[in-house]
mmCIF file of N, CA, C and O in Angstrom:
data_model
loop_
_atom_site.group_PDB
_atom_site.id
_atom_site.type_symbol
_atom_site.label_atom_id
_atom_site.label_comp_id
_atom_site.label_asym_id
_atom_site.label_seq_id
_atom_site.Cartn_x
_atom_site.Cartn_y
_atom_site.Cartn_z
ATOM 1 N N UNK P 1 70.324 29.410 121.376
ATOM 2 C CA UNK P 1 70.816 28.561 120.312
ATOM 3 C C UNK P 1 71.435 29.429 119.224
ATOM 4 O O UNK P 1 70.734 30.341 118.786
ATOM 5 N N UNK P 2 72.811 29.239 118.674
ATOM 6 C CA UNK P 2 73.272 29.880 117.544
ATOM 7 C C UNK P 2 72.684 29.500 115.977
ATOM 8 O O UNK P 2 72.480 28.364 115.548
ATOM 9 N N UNK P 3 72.551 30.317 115.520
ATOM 10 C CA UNK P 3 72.183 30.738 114.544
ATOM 11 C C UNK P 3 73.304 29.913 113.315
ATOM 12 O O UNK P 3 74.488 30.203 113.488
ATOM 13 N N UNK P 4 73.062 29.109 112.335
ATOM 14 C CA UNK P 4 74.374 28.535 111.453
ATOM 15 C C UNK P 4 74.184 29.787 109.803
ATOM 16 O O UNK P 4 73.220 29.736 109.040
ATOM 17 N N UNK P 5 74.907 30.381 109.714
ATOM 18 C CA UNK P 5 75.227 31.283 108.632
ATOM 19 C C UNK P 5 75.247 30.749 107.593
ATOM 20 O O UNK P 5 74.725 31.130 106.546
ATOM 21 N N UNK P 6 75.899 29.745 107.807
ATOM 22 C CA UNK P 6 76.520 29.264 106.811
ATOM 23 C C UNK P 6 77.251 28.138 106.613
ATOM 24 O O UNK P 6 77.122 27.510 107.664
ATOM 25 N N UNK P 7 78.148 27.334 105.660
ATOM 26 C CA UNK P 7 79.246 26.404 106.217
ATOM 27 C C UNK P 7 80.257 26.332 104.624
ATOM 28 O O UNK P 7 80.111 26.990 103.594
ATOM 29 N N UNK P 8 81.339 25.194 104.989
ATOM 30 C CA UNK P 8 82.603 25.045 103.849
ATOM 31 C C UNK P 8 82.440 23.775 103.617
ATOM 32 O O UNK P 8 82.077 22.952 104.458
ATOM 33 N N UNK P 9 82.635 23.612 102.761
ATOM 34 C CA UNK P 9 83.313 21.882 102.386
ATOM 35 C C UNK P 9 84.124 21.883 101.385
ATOM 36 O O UNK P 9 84.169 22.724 100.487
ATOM 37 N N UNK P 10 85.113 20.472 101.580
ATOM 38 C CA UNK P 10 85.716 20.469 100.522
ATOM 39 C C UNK P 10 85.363 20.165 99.439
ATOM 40 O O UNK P 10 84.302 19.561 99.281
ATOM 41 N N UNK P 11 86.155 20.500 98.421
ATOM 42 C CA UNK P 11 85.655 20.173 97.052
ATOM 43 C C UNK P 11 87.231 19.592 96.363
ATOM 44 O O UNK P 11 88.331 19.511 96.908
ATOM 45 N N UNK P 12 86.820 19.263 95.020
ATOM 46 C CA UNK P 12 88.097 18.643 94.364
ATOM 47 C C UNK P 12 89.125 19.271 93.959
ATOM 48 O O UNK P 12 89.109 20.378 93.421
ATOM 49 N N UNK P 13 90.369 18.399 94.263
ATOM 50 C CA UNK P 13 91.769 18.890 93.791
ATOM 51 C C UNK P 13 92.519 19.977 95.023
ATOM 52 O O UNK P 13 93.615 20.527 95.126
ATOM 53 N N UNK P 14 91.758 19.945 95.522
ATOM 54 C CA UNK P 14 91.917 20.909 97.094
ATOM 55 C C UNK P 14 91.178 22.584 97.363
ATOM 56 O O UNK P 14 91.389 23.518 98.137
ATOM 57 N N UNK P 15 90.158 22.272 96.156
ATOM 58 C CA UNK P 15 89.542 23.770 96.671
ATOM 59 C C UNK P 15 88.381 23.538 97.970
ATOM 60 O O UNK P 15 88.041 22.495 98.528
ATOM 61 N N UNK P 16 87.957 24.891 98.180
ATOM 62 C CA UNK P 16 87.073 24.752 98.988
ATOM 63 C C UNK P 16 85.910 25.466 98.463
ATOM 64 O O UNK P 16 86.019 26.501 97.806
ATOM 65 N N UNK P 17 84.121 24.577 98.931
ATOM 66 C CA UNK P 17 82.837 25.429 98.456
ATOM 67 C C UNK P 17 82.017 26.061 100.085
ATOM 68 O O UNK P 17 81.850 25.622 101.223
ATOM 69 N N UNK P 18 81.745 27.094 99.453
ATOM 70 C CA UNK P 18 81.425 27.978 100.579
ATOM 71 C C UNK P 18 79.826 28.231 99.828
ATOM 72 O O UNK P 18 79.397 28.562 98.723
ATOM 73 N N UNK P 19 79.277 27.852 101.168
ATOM 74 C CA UNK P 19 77.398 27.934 100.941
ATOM 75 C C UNK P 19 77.240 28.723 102.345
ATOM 76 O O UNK P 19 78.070 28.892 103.239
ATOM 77 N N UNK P 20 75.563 29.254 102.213
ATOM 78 C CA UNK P 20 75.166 29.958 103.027
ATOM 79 C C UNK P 20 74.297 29.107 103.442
ATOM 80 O O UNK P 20 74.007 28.008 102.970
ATOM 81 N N UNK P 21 73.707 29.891 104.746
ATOM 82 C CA UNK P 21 72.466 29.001 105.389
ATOM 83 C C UNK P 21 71.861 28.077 104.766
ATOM 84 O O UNK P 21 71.966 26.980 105.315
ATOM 85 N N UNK P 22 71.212 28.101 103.739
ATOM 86 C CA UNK P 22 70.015 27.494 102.823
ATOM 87 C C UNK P 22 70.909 26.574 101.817
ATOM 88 O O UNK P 22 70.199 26.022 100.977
ATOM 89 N N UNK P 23 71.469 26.455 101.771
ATOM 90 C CA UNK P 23 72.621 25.632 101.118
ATOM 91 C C UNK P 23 72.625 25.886 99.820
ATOM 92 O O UNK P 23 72.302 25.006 99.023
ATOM 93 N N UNK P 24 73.112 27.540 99.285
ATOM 94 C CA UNK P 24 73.096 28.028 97.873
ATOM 95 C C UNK P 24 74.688 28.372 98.282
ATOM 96 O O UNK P 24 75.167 28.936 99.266
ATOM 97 N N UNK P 25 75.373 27.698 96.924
ATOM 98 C CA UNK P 25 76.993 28.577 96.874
ATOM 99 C C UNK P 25 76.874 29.625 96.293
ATOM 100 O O UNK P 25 76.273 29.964 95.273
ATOM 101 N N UNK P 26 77.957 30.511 97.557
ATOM 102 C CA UNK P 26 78.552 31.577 97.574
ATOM 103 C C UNK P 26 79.874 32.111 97.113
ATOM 104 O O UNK P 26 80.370 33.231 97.243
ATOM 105 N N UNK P 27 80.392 30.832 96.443
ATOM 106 C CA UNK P 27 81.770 31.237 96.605
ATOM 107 C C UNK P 27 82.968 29.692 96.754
ATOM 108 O O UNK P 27 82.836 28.621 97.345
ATOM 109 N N UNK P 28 83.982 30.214 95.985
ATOM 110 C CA UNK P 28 84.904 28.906 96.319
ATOM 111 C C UNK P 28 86.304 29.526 96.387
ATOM 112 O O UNK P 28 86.513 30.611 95.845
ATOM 113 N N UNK P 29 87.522 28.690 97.212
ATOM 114 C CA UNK P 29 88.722 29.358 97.508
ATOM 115 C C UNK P 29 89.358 28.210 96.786
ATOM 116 O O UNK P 29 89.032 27.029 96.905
ATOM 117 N N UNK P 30 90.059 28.568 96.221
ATOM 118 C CA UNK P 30 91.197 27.821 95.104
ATOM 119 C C UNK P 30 92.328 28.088 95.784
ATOM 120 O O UNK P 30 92.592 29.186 96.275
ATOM 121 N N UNK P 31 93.163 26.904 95.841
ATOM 122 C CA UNK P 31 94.637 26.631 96.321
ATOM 123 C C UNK P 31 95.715 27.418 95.062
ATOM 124 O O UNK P 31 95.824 27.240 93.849
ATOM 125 N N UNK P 32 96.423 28.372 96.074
ATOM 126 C CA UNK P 32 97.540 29.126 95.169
ATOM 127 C C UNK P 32 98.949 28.426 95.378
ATOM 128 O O UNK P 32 99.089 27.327 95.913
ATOM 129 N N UNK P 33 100.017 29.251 94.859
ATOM 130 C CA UNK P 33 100.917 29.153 95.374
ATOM 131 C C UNK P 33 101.715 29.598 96.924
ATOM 132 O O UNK P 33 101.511 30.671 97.493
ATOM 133 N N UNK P 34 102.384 28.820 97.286
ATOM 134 C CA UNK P 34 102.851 28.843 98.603
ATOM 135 C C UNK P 34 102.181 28.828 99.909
ATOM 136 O O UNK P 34 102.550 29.275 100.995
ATOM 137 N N UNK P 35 100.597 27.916 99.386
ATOM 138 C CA UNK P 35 100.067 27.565 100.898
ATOM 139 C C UNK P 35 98.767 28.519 100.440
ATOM 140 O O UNK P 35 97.662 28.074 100.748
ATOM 141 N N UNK P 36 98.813 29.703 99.779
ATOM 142 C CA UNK P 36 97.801 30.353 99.670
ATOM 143 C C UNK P 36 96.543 30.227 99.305
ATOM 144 O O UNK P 36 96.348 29.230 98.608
ATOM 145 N N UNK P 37 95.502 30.958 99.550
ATOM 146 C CA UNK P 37 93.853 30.058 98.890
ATOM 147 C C UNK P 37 93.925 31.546 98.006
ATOM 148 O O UNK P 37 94.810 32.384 98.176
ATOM 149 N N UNK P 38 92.628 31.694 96.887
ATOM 150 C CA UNK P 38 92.619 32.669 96.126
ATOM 151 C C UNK P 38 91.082 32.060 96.360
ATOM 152 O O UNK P 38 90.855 30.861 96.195
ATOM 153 N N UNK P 39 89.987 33.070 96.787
ATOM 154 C CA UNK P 39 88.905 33.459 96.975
ATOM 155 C C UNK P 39 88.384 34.156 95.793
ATOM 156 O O UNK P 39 89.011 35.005 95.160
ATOM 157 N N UNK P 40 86.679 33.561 95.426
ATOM 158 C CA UNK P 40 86.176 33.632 94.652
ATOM 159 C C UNK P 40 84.534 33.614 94.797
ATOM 160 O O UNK P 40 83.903 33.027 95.676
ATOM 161 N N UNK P 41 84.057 34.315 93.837
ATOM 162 C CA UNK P 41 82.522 34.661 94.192
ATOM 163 C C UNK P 41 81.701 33.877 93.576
ATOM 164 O O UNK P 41 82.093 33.257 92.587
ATOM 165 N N UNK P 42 80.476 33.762 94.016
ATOM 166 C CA UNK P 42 79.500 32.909 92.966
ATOM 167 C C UNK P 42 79.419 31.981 91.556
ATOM 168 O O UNK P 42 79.072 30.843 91.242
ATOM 169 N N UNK P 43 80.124 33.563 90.708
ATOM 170 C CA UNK P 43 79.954 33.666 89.540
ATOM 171 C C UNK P 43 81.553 33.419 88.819
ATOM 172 O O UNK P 43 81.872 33.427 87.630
ATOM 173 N N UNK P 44 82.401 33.198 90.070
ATOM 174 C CA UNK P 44 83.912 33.002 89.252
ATOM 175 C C UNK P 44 84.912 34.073 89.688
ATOM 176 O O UNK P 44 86.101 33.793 89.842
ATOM 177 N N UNK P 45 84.483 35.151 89.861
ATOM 178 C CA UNK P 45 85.355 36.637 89.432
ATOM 179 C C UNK P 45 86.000 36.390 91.358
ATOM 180 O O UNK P 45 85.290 36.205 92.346
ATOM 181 N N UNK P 46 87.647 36.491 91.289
ATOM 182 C CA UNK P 46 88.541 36.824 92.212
ATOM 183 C C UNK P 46 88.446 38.045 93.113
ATOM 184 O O UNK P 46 88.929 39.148 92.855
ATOM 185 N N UNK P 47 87.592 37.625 94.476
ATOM 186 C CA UNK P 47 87.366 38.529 95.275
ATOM 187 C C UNK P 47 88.702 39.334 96.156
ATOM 188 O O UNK P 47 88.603 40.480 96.595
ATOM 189 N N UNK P 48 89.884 38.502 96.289
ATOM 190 C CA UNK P 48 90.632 38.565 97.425
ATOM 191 C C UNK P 48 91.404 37.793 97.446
ATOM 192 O O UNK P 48 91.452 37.241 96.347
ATOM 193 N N UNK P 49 92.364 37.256 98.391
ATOM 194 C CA UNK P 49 92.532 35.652 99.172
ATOM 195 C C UNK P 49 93.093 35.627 100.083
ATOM 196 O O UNK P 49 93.490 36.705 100.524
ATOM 197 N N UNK P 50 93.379 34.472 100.759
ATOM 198 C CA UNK P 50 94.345 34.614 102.324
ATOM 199 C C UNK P 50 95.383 33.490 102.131
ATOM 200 O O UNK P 50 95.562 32.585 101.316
ATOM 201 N N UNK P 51 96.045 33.996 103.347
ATOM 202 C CA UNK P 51 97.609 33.523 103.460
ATOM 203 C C UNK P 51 97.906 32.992 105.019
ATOM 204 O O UNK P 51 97.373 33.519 105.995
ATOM 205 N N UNK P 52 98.655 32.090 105.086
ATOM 206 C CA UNK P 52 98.599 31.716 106.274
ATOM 207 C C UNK P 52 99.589 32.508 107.124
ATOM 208 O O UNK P 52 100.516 33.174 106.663
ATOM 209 N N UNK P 53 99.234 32.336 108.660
ATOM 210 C CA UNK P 53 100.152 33.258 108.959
ATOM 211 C C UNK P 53 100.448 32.866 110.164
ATOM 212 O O UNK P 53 99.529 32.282 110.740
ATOM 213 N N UNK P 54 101.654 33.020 110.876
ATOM 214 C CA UNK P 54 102.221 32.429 111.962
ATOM 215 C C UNK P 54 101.770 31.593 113.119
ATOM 216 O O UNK P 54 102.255 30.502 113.418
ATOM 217 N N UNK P 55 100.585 32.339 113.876
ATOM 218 C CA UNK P 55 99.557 31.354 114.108
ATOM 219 C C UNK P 55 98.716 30.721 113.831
ATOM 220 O O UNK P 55 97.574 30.819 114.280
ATOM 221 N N UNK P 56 99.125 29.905 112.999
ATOM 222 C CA UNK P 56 97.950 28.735 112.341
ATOM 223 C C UNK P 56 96.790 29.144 111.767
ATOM 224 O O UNK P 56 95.926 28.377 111.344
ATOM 225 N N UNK P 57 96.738 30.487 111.733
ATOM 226 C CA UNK P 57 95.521 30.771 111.115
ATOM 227 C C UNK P 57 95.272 31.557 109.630
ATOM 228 O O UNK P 57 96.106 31.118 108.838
ATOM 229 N N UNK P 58 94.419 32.553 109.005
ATOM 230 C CA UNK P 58 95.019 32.841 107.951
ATOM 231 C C UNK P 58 94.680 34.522 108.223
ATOM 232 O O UNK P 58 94.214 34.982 109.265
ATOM 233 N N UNK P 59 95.104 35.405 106.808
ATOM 234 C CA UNK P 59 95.053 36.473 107.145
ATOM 235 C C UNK P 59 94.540 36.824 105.758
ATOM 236 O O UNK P 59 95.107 36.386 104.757
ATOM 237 N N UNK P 60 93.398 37.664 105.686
ATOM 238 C CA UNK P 60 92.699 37.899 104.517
ATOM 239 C C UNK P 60 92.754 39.108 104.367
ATOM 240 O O UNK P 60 92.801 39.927 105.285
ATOM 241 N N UNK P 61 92.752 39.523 102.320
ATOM 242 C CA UNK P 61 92.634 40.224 101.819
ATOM 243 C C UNK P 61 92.200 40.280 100.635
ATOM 244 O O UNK P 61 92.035 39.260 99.966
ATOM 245 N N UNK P 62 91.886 41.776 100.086
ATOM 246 C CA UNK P 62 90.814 41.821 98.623
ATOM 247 C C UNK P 62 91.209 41.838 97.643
ATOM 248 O O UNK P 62 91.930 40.840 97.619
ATOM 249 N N UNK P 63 91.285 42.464 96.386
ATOM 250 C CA UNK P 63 91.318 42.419 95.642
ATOM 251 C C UNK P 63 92.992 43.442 95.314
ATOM 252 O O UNK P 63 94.038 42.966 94.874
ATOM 253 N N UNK P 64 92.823 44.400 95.572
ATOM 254 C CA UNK P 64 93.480 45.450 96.329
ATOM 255 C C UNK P 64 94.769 45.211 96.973
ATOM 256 O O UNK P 64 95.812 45.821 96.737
ATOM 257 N N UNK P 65 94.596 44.269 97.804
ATOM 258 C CA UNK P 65 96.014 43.760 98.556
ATOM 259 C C UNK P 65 96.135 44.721 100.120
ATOM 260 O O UNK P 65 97.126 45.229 100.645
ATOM 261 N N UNK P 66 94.152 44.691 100.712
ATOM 262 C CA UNK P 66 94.136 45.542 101.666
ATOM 263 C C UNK P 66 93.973 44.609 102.511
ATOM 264 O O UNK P 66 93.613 43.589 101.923
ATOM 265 N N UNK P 67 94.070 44.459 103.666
ATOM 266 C CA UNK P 67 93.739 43.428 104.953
ATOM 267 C C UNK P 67 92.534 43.933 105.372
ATOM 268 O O UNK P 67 92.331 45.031 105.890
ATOM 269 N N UNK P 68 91.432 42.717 105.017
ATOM 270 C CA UNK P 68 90.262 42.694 105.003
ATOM 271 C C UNK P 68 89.833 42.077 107.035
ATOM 272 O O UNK P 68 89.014 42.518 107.841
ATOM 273 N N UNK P 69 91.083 40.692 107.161
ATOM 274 C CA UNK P 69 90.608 40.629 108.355
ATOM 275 C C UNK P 69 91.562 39.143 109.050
ATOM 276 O O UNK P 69 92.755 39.443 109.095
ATOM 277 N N UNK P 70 91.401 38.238 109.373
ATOM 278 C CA UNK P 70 91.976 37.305 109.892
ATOM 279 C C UNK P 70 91.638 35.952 110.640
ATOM 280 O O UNK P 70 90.861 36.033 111.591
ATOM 281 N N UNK P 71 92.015 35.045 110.387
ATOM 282 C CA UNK P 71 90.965 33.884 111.442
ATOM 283 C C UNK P 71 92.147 33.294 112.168
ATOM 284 O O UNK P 71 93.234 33.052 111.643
ATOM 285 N N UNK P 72 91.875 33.118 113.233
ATOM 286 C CA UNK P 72 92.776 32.729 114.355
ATOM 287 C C UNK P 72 92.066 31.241 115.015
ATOM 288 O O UNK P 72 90.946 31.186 115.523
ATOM 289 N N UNK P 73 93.111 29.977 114.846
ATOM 290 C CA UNK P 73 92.857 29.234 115.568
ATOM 291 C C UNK P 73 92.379 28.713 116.998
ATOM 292 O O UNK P 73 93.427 28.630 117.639
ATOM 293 N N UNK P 74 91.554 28.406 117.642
ATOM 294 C CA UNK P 74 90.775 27.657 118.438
ATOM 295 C C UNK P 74 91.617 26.554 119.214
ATOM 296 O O UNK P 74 92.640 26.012 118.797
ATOM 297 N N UNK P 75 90.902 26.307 120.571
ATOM 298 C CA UNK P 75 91.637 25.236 121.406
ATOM 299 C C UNK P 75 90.855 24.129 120.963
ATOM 300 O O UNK P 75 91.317 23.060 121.362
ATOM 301 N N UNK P 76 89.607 24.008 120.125
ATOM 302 C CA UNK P 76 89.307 22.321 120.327
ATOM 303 C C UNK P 76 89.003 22.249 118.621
ATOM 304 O O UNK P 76 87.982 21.588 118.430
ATOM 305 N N UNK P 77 89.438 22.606 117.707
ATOM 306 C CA UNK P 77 89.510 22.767 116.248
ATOM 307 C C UNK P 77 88.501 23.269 115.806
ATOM 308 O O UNK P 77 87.825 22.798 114.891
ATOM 309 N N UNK P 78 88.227 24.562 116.572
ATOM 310 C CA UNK P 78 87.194 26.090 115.718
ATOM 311 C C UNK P 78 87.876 27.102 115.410
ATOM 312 O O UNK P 78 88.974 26.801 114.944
ATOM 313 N N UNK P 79 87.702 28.005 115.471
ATOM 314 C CA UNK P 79 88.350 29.027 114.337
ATOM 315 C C UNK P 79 87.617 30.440 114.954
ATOM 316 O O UNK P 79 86.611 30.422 115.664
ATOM 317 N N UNK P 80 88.173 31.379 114.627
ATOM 318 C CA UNK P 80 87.562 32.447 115.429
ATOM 319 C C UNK P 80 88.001 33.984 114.684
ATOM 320 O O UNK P 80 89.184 34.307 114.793
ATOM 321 N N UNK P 81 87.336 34.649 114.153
ATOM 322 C CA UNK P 81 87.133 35.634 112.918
ATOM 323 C C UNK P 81 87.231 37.061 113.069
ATOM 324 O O UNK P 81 86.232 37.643 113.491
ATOM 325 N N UNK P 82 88.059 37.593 112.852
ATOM 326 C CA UNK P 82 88.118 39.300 113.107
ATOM 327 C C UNK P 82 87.955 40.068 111.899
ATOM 328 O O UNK P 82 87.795 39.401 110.877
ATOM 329 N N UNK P 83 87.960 41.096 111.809
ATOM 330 C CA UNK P 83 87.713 42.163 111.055
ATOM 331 C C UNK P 83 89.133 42.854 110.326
ATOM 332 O O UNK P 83 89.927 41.966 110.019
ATOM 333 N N UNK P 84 89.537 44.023 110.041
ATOM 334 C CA UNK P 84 90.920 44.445 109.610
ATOM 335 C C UNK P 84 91.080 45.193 110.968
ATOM 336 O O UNK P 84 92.270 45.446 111.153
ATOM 337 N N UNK P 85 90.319 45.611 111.931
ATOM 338 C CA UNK P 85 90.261 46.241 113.087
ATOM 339 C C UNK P 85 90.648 45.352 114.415
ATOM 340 O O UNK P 85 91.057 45.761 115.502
ATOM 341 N N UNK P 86 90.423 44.177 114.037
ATOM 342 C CA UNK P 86 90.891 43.239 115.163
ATOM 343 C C UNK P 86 89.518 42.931 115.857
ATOM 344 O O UNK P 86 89.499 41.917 116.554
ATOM 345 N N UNK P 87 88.702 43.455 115.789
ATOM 346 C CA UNK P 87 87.166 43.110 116.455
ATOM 347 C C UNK P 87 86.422 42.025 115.902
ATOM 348 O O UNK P 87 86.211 41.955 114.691
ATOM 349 N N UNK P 88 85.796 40.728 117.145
ATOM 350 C CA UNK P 88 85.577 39.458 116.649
ATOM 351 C C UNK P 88 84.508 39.749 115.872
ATOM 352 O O UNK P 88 83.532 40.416 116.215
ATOM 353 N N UNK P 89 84.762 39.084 114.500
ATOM 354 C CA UNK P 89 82.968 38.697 113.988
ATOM 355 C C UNK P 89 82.385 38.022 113.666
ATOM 356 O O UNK P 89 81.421 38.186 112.919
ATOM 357 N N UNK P 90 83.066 36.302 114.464
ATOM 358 C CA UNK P 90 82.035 35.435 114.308
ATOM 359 C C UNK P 90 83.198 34.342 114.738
ATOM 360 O O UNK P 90 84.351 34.640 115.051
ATOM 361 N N UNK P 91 82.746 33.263 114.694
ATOM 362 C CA UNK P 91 83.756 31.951 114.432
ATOM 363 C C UNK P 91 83.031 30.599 113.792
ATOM 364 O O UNK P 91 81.989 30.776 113.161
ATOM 365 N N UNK P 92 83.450 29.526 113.911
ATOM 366 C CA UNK P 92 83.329 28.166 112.726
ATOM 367 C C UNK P 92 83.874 27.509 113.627
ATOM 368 O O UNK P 92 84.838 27.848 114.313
ATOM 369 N N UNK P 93 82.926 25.968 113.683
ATOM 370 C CA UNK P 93 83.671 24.940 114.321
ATOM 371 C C UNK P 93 83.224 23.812 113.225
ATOM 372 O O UNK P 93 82.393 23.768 112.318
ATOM 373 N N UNK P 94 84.058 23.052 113.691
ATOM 374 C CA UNK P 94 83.933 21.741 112.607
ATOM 375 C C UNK P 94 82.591 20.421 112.748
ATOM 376 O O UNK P 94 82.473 19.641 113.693
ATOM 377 N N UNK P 95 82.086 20.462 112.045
ATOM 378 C CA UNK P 95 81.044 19.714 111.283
ATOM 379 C C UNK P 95 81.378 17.959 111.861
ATOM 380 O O UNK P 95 82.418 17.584 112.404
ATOM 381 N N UNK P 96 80.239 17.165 111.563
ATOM 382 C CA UNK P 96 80.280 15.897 111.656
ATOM 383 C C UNK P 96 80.714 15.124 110.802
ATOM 384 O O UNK P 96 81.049 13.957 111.008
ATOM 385 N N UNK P 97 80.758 15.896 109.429
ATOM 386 C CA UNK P 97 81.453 15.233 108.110
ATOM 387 C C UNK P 97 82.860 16.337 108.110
ATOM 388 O O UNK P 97 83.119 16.693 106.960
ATOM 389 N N UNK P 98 83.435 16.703 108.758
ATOM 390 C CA UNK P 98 84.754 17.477 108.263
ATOM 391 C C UNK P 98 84.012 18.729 107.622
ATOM 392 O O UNK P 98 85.024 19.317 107.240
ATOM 393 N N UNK P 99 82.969 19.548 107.236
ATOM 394 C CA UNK P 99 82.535 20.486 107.085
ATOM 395 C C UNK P 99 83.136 21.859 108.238
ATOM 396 O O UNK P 99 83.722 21.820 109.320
ATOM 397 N N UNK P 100 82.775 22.699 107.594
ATOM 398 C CA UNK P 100 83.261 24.089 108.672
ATOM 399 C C UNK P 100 81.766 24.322 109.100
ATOM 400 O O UNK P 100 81.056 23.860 108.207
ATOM 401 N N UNK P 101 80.843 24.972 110.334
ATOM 402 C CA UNK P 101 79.784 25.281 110.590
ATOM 403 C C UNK P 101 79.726 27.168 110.788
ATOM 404 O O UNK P 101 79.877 27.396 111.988
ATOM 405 N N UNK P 102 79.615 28.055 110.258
ATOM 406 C CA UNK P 102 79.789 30.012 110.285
ATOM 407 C C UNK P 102 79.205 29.816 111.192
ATOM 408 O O UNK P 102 78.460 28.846 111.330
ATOM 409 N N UNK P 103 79.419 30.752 112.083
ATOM 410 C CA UNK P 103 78.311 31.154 112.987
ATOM 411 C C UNK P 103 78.432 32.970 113.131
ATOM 412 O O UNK P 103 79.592 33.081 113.527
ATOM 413 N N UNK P 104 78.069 33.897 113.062
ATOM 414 C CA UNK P 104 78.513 35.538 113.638
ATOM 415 C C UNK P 104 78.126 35.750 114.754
ATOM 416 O O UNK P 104 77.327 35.191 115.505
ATOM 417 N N UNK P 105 79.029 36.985 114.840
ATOM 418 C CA UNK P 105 78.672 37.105 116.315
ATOM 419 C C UNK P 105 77.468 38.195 116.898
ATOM 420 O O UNK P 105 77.347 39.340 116.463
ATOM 421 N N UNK P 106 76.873 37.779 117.644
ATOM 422 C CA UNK P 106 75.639 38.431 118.328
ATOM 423 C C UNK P 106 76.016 39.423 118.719
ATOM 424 O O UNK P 106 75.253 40.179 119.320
#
């Protein structure tokens, strides 16, 4: 049985809230300009953000403007998570309420 990390939901005006296992937020991604989210920590302060990118999925980075890593779309609407190295580390499938479900990888 997998292990749930974590999960997303939406929140208002089009951001998104990001909780961990136990259902404490971690974090929320705010809608930028041109499609972009701008990622954010607990407490407010701008970790990063991602950008979408040719295959439907997005491509993340920090603060810096370093490529942190990437999520690549799924055949039945999950999502599937790499590193800046290209090595998987986890994926997310979708919830019974439209939620995202984390899962990492073993």
């Amino acid at each position: 049985m997998r292990k749930k990390e974590g999960y997303s939901r939406q929140g208002a005006f089009g951001t998104v809230n990001h909780y961990d296992s136990k259902g404490k937020k971690i974090g929320e991604s705010r809608p930028g300009l041109f499609g972009e989210m701008k990622n954010y920590d607990a407490k407010g302060h701008k970790v990063g953000s991602s950008t979408p990118n040719l295959t439907g999925g997005w491509t993340h980075r920090d603060n810096h403007g370093h490529k942190t890593g990437r999520t690549d779309p799924g055949a039945l609407s999950d999502f599937y998570h790499y590193d800046a190295k290209g090595h998987k580390t986890g994926h997310s499938d979708r919830g019974l309420f439209g939620d995202m479900n984390h899962y990492k990888k073993k």
